Amino acid sequence: MKRFSSLFLVSLLSGATTLGAYKLLFDNNGYFSSNKNSVVTLAPNSYGKQVGLSAENVDFTEAAEKTIHTVVHVKNVSRTTVSNPILEYFYGFKGGQSQEQIGTGSGVIISEDGYIVTNNHVVKDATEIEITLNNKKSYTAKLIGTDSKMDIALLKINANEKLPYTAFANSDSVRIGEWVLAVGNPYNLTSTVTAGIISAKARNLDTSGIQSFIQTDAAVNPGNSGGALVNTRGELIGINTMISSPTGSYTGYSFAIPSNIARKIIEDLMEFGNVQRGVLGVEGGELNALAAKELGVQETQGFYIKKVTKKSGAEKSGLTKGDIIIKLDNQNIATFADLSGYINTKRPNDKVEVTFIRDGKNKVVPVVLSKKEFLNTEFKGLELENIDAADKTKFRLDYGVKIKAITNENLKQYQEELMGNIIISIDNVKVKDLESVSKLLNNKEENQSMRLEMINKNGEIIRIII
């Protein structure tokens, strides 16, 4: 009896302890109660069990099967002549030895009649281009056109059959965290597939060309350049173009040209033979906490206009210094990459609805994009314009800006010597075009002196400080 009483007492104490702990921790205002006023929010038990939140619920097989037959191997054959200075000196031999170099990459078939898109760097300087399909058939490709600035090239093969091809998706609608597949044919084996998610959009890597990449963690290596980045429906959302790695191999991130930009370039090359670039006509930079504090504005996101280009669509629509662009059409603009990425999908004379903030109020104006080649910019009293085809041929250059007029009173006396000169660098930084000049100016103080290197009308290099 005594033993029974002891067991009963222990059971009673255990039950009381359990009930008390439940009340303390879970009931009403208990520590883990959902009614407790806490900074921690507890997810319901069902969270994470919905379809689409785990890799097990995503089927990649259909997208992979659709895409692998549309991705090709691209072989670039280039030939260079290497001279032998010893033979030239002793024997007067003026010839050279021909050397063959081979580069490889990937490409994507975009039409059943054999149009293929790849990276410009994959086919650069090619004397022959060979395409191998996923079924091992090979064809000689014709180069239709290239855009070195955006790293896109368009090829064409003549096959005796209708080819499988990839449809373009709207890259503006892809979301961070969305599953994607990277498909390439790097070693002429057959197409290979890797999976990942969209890590970031509108990523600016500070390149001289495209400044609005899609970033993904799908494994991409150098031979995958020009391959396809597709969604889980097998639709093209980007052209894989580069990796960010100290070793040259994949270490976690890769980057793709958005499909909307690639599609616009391809359509331009097919219709006009070159790329039609429209420009908004504003110069400035993206806002952040530090920039907002320096400029004395409240907004920490958007594009702050420091200067409006003369005779541009922006000037004609009334945009002015101090305006903050926050939206183009329905596309939100938080960074410079957002703005440049959207404008790169447009042509001259396209109309864009610009939403901006002025004096704390949102305003909307339509802006007709100007043709880039017709614009000029002012730099320390020098009116500059992009060099044309004649200048490129005359001076054997593919970069630089030309002095069109001089408004700087201190330089007026040197007008004869400076007019028509080609500026090739500013403070030892290579100048490619007006866009690169604007970018340099945004990082300089207004009254800071700068060193210019230029080629004069006689082809001589001269240097001045202004």
XYZ file of C-alpha atoms in Angstrom:
466
model
C 0.000 0.000 0.000
C 2.802 2.313 0.884
C 4.457 1.578 -2.481
C 1.168 2.271 -4.316
C 0.871 5.638 -2.562
C 4.399 6.573 -3.624
C 3.683 5.705 -7.266
C 0.417 7.645 -7.170
C 2.202 10.700 -5.760
C 4.920 10.548 -8.465
C 2.275 10.252 -11.228
C 0.341 13.186 -9.813
C 3.453 15.375 -9.689
C 4.457 14.375 -13.256
C 1.016 15.245 -14.606
C 1.017 18.591 -12.814
C 4.473 19.388 -14.183
C 3.402 18.530 -17.761
C 0.223 20.599 -17.513
C 2.100 23.524 -16.026
C 4.754 23.409 -18.757
C 2.073 23.361 -21.465
C 0.322 26.359 -19.899
C 3.623 28.223 -19.589
C 4.873 27.530 -23.094
C 1.913 27.065 -25.410
C -1.421 28.048 -23.889
C -2.828 31.555 -24.514
C 0.080 33.884 -23.726
C 2.602 31.108 -23.292
C 6.130 31.459 -24.689
C 5.298 29.692 -27.964
C 1.714 30.934 -28.160
C 0.598 32.537 -31.457
C -1.301 35.106 -29.351
C 1.838 36.309 -27.603
C 3.018 39.786 -28.607
C 6.338 38.714 -30.133
C 8.682 39.934 -32.892
C 8.950 36.333 -34.077
C 6.250 35.054 -36.455
C 5.685 31.321 -36.476
C 4.873 29.711 -39.816
C 1.891 27.359 -39.979
C 2.676 23.640 -40.002
C 1.703 23.421 -43.680
C 4.285 26.009 -44.776
C 6.775 24.573 -47.238
C 4.508 21.697 -48.198
C 2.762 23.487 -51.083
C 3.546 22.418 -54.629
C 6.434 24.405 -56.128
C 8.394 25.166 -52.979
C 10.717 22.187 -53.174
C 12.887 20.815 -55.948
C 11.117 17.466 -55.711
C 7.916 19.066 -57.000
C 9.532 20.578 -60.115
C 9.824 18.378 -63.190
C 12.728 19.442 -65.397
C 12.459 16.586 -67.865
C 10.014 18.198 -70.300
C 11.989 21.456 -70.486
C 15.268 19.544 -70.908
C 13.849 17.301 -73.640
C 12.525 20.334 -75.554
C 15.761 22.312 -75.281
C 18.615 19.848 -75.788
C 17.747 19.362 -79.473
C 17.758 23.132 -80.088
C 21.234 23.754 -78.641
C 24.198 23.253 -80.977
C 27.974 23.073 -80.860
C 29.742 26.019 -82.534
C 33.268 25.556 -83.891
C 35.180 28.690 -84.850
C 38.184 28.267 -87.182
C 40.453 31.277 -87.652
C 43.723 31.510 -89.548
C 46.552 33.923 -88.895
C 49.873 34.423 -90.644
C 52.930 34.443 -88.389
C 56.110 35.964 -89.828
C 59.634 34.738 -89.117
C 61.924 37.756 -88.473
C 65.104 35.657 -88.800
C 64.176 34.460 -92.298
C 63.179 37.980 -93.251
C 66.468 39.452 -92.034
C 68.921 36.874 -93.434
C 67.113 35.626 -96.514
C 64.703 38.407 -97.367
C 61.819 35.958 -96.988
C 58.668 38.066 -96.851
C 56.084 35.340 -96.409
C 54.784 33.834 -93.226
C 53.507 30.615 -91.821
C 49.758 30.146 -91.622
C 48.480 28.984 -88.239
C 45.017 27.638 -87.538
C 43.255 28.399 -84.286
C 40.074 26.701 -83.136
C 37.567 28.004 -80.621
C 34.361 26.366 -79.478
C 31.118 27.345 -77.838
C 27.386 26.783 -77.985
C 24.453 28.249 -79.877
C 20.647 28.139 -79.895
C 18.431 27.389 -82.915
C 15.670 30.019 -82.989
C 13.842 29.098 -86.229
C 13.029 25.933 -88.138
C 14.891 27.238 -91.202
C 18.227 27.358 -89.404
C 18.822 30.738 -87.741
C 21.110 30.361 -84.720
C 22.008 32.855 -81.989
C 25.284 32.698 -80.072
C 27.787 35.049 -78.423
C 29.865 37.372 -80.568
C 33.022 36.318 -78.720
C 32.385 32.680 -79.728
C 32.661 33.488 -83.477
C 34.934 36.541 -83.370
C 37.544 36.650 -86.192
C 36.258 33.364 -87.621
C 37.164 32.402 -91.191
C 34.984 29.301 -90.956
C 32.097 28.429 -88.638
C 30.912 24.853 -88.257
C 27.677 23.912 -86.513
C 27.051 20.436 -85.098
C 23.485 19.572 -84.098
C 22.547 17.375 -81.162
C 21.983 14.499 -83.654
C 25.661 14.843 -84.742
C 24.884 16.329 -88.188
C 27.302 19.120 -89.158
C 26.806 22.209 -91.338
C 28.838 25.220 -92.420
C 27.280 28.394 -91.033
C 27.034 31.840 -92.551
C 27.550 34.856 -90.300
C 24.498 37.122 -90.716
C 25.525 39.866 -88.306
C 27.038 40.665 -84.931
C 26.695 43.140 -82.112
C 29.999 43.250 -80.254
C 28.635 45.727 -77.691
C 25.958 43.309 -76.508
C 27.975 40.157 -77.369
C 25.373 38.683 -79.734
C 25.931 37.031 -83.139
C 23.387 35.655 -85.603
C 24.254 32.650 -87.791
C 22.390 30.727 -90.511
C 22.697 27.140 -91.683
C 20.928 25.496 -94.619
C 19.639 22.113 -93.491
C 17.607 19.688 -95.602
C 15.000 19.348 -92.865
C 12.942 21.482 -90.517
C 14.911 22.033 -87.321
C 13.694 22.067 -83.712
C 13.907 25.558 -82.247
C 13.427 27.432 -78.980
C 10.671 30.012 -78.442
C 11.481 33.312 -76.731
C 9.919 34.117 -73.356
C 9.532 37.588 -71.833
C 12.680 37.973 -69.729
C 11.181 40.983 -67.898
C 8.629 38.667 -66.285
C 11.095 36.159 -64.798
C 11.285 36.210 -61.018
C 14.155 35.861 -58.571
C 14.085 32.346 -57.159
C 12.510 30.864 -60.288
C 13.914 27.525 -61.435
C 15.903 27.603 -64.686
C 17.953 25.245 -66.840
C 21.259 26.108 -68.526
C 21.784 24.054 -71.679
C 25.017 24.018 -73.667
C 27.048 21.863 -76.047
C 30.596 22.724 -74.985
C 32.636 19.705 -76.081
C 30.671 18.505 -79.113
C 29.438 15.545 -77.095
C 25.690 16.300 -77.100
C 23.805 18.959 -75.210
C 24.276 19.017 -71.434
C 21.821 20.367 -68.865
C 22.335 21.972 -65.441
C 19.689 23.403 -63.121
C 19.566 26.356 -60.762
C 17.542 29.401 -59.837
C 17.475 33.041 -60.871
C 19.799 34.669 -58.335
C 19.364 38.281 -59.473
C 18.009 40.381 -62.319
C 19.383 43.513 -63.970
C 22.874 42.775 -62.651
C 25.388 45.465 -63.663
C 28.898 44.000 -64.046
C 30.366 47.311 -65.243
C 31.137 46.003 -68.716
C 31.528 48.380 -71.656
C 28.515 46.835 -73.349
C 25.527 45.129 -71.777
C 24.825 46.280 -68.235
C 21.730 44.259 -67.352
C 22.489 40.555 -66.917
C 20.351 37.752 -65.518
C 22.370 36.063 -62.765
C 21.885 32.375 -62.039
C 23.568 29.683 -59.972
C 23.108 27.036 -62.672
C 26.553 25.651 -63.536
C 27.954 27.285 -66.682
C 31.527 26.903 -67.956
C 33.377 28.683 -70.809
C 32.287 26.194 -73.488
C 28.655 26.887 -72.615
C 28.912 30.462 -73.939
C 26.099 31.084 -76.387
C 23.923 28.340 -74.908
C 20.349 28.607 -73.666
C 18.960 29.637 -70.306
C 15.360 28.412 -70.223
C 12.462 28.304 -67.781
C 10.737 25.105 -66.674
C 8.536 25.251 -69.790
C 11.609 25.156 -72.030
C 11.216 28.794 -73.170
C 14.290 30.936 -73.776
C 14.849 33.625 -71.147
C 18.558 34.282 -71.761
C 21.746 33.540 -73.710
C 24.496 32.299 -71.381
C 27.484 34.549 -71.892
C 29.929 34.675 -68.991
C 30.932 33.504 -65.538
C 32.432 35.392 -62.611
C 35.402 33.403 -61.401
C 39.073 33.963 -60.493
C 39.938 30.583 -62.048
C 37.989 30.880 -65.309
C 35.760 27.971 -64.307
C 32.343 27.949 -62.677
C 32.445 28.751 -58.945
C 28.855 29.613 -58.133
C 27.456 32.295 -60.435
C 26.929 32.739 -64.149
C 25.308 35.418 -66.262
C 23.016 35.526 -69.262
C 21.896 38.187 -71.734
C 18.126 38.646 -71.228
C 16.042 37.206 -74.065
C 14.237 40.512 -74.677
C 17.556 42.222 -75.462
C 18.791 39.308 -77.586
C 15.514 39.166 -79.544
C 15.599 42.887 -80.337
C 19.206 42.639 -81.601
C 18.374 39.601 -83.757
C 15.353 41.333 -85.291
C 17.475 44.427 -86.033
C 20.187 42.362 -87.713
C 17.641 40.529 -89.853
C 15.662 43.641 -90.818
C 18.284 46.393 -91.023
C 21.631 44.592 -91.145
C 22.779 46.479 -88.040
C 21.532 47.266 -84.555
C 19.193 50.230 -84.149
C 19.927 51.839 -80.796
C 17.474 54.217 -79.209
C 18.487 56.495 -76.354
C 16.494 58.356 -73.752
C 18.908 61.300 -73.679
C 19.692 61.563 -69.958
C 22.913 61.314 -67.984
C 23.174 60.587 -64.292
C 23.365 57.675 -61.902
C 21.400 55.338 -59.678
C 20.426 56.356 -56.180
C 21.405 54.703 -52.908
C 21.560 55.918 -49.317
C 24.921 57.665 -49.772
C 24.044 59.270 -53.126
C 20.668 60.418 -51.797
C 22.356 62.093 -48.822
C 24.899 63.872 -51.045
C 22.193 65.055 -53.451
C 19.812 66.051 -50.693
C 16.911 63.861 -51.845
C 14.652 61.487 -49.921
C 14.522 58.657 -52.471
C 17.155 55.906 -52.261
C 16.068 54.087 -55.425
C 15.707 55.279 -58.992
C 17.796 57.019 -61.645
C 18.823 60.589 -60.796
C 19.177 62.869 -63.828
C 22.283 65.053 -63.699
C 22.114 66.245 -67.294
C 19.724 66.107 -70.243
C 21.221 65.737 -73.728
C 20.463 68.536 -76.157
C 17.907 67.812 -78.911
C 17.045 64.448 -77.311
C 13.596 63.057 -76.663
C 14.109 63.634 -72.940
C 14.742 67.358 -73.484
C 11.754 67.692 -75.824
C 9.510 66.042 -73.207
C 10.621 68.418 -70.455
C 12.797 66.136 -68.328
C 15.382 68.147 -66.458
C 18.247 67.916 -63.990
C 17.109 66.690 -60.578
C 14.256 64.518 -61.854
C 14.295 60.937 -60.536
C 13.112 58.261 -62.980
C 11.287 55.453 -61.150
C 9.445 53.683 -63.992
C 9.600 53.180 -67.771
C 6.236 52.008 -69.081
C 5.312 49.291 -66.558
C 8.924 48.453 -65.661
C 10.110 49.692 -62.240
C 13.487 51.458 -62.327
C 15.582 51.091 -59.176
C 19.069 51.000 -60.712
C 20.965 52.099 -63.812
C 20.935 48.465 -64.977
C 17.121 48.505 -64.879
C 17.052 51.616 -67.063
C 19.696 50.557 -69.591
C 18.302 47.037 -69.812
C 14.829 48.293 -70.726
C 16.029 50.952 -73.191
C 18.185 48.322 -74.934
C 14.984 46.519 -75.941
C 13.753 49.632 -77.798
C 14.495 51.312 -81.134
C 14.777 54.952 -82.244
C 11.346 56.625 -82.471
C 9.789 54.164 -79.992
C 7.694 55.957 -77.376
C 8.296 55.263 -73.678
C 6.121 56.435 -70.785
C 8.525 57.866 -68.196
C 7.364 58.102 -64.570
C 9.558 60.406 -62.498
C 9.606 62.302 -59.221
C 9.935 66.098 -59.219
C 9.512 68.189 -56.079
C 8.137 65.154 -54.257
C 5.366 64.517 -56.787
C 5.043 61.717 -59.337
C 4.709 62.832 -62.941
C 4.408 60.915 -66.223
C 5.538 62.084 -69.676
C 5.888 60.272 -73.020
C 9.408 60.344 -74.463
C 10.260 59.456 -78.068
C 13.669 57.764 -78.155
C 16.349 59.383 -80.292
C 18.826 57.646 -82.565
C 22.127 57.316 -80.771
C 24.265 58.296 -83.745
C 22.536 61.683 -84.005
C 23.313 62.739 -80.449
C 26.278 64.604 -79.097
C 27.401 65.627 -75.647
C 29.319 68.511 -74.131
C 32.493 67.844 -72.182
C 34.358 70.787 -70.621
C 33.446 73.081 -73.500
C 34.043 70.459 -76.193
C 31.010 69.247 -78.149
C 31.576 65.573 -78.909
C 29.948 63.018 -81.217
C 30.499 59.337 -81.935
C 32.897 58.587 -84.776
C 31.323 57.362 -88.002
C 32.348 54.619 -90.451
C 34.563 57.022 -92.452
C 36.512 58.017 -89.327
C 36.934 54.371 -88.327
C 38.380 53.561 -91.747
C 40.581 56.657 -91.944
C 42.147 56.273 -88.504
C 41.869 52.458 -88.312
C 39.898 52.717 -85.072
C 36.807 51.029 -83.709
C 36.434 53.381 -80.723
C 36.715 57.049 -79.760
C 34.678 60.263 -79.911
C 35.124 63.209 -82.279
C 35.399 66.903 -81.389
C 32.539 68.539 -83.283
C 32.649 72.082 -81.866
C 34.446 74.150 -79.205
C 32.600 76.410 -76.767
C 35.356 76.666 -74.141
C 36.745 80.216 -74.397
C 40.171 79.122 -73.167
C 40.398 76.581 -76.027
C 39.023 78.839 -78.787
C 42.557 79.900 -79.758
C 43.377 76.225 -80.443
C 40.217 75.581 -82.434
C 42.055 74.914 -85.687
C 44.272 72.279 -84.044
C 41.478 70.573 -82.082
C 38.468 70.491 -84.408
C 37.925 67.029 -85.881
C 40.358 65.302 -83.515
C 39.439 61.873 -82.132
C 39.638 61.534 -78.336
C 40.741 57.977 -77.523
C 41.300 58.188 -73.753
C 40.490 60.366 -70.745
C 42.790 60.051 -67.724
C 44.245 56.889 -69.301
C 40.783 55.275 -69.524
C 39.878 54.104 -73.040
C 36.956 56.031 -74.552
C 34.686 53.829 -76.669
C 31.766 56.189 -77.351
C 29.618 58.987 -75.889
C 28.160 56.586 -73.340
C 31.577 55.809 -71.904
C 32.366 59.555 -71.740
C 29.180 60.127 -69.737
C 30.101 57.296 -67.413
C 33.557 58.785 -66.808
C 32.089 62.215 -66.088
C 29.702 60.773 -63.493
C 32.727 59.600 -61.483
C 34.599 62.914 -61.688
C 34.277 66.213 -59.850
C 32.950 69.029 -62.052
C 36.054 71.234 -61.733
C 38.597 68.395 -61.785
C 41.267 68.675 -64.498
C 41.550 65.783 -66.942
C 44.184 64.462 -69.318
C 43.047 63.790 -72.882
C 44.816 61.626 -75.433
C 43.693 62.162 -79.018
C 44.541 61.594 -82.657
C 44.650 64.708 -84.831
C 43.685 65.026 -88.488
C 47.189 63.944 -89.545
C 47.023 60.736 -87.526
C 49.415 62.031 -84.847
C 48.806 61.374 -81.138
C 48.669 64.510 -78.989
C 47.938 64.969 -75.275
C 46.406 67.935 -73.464
C 45.129 68.719 -69.961
C 41.887 70.664 -69.615
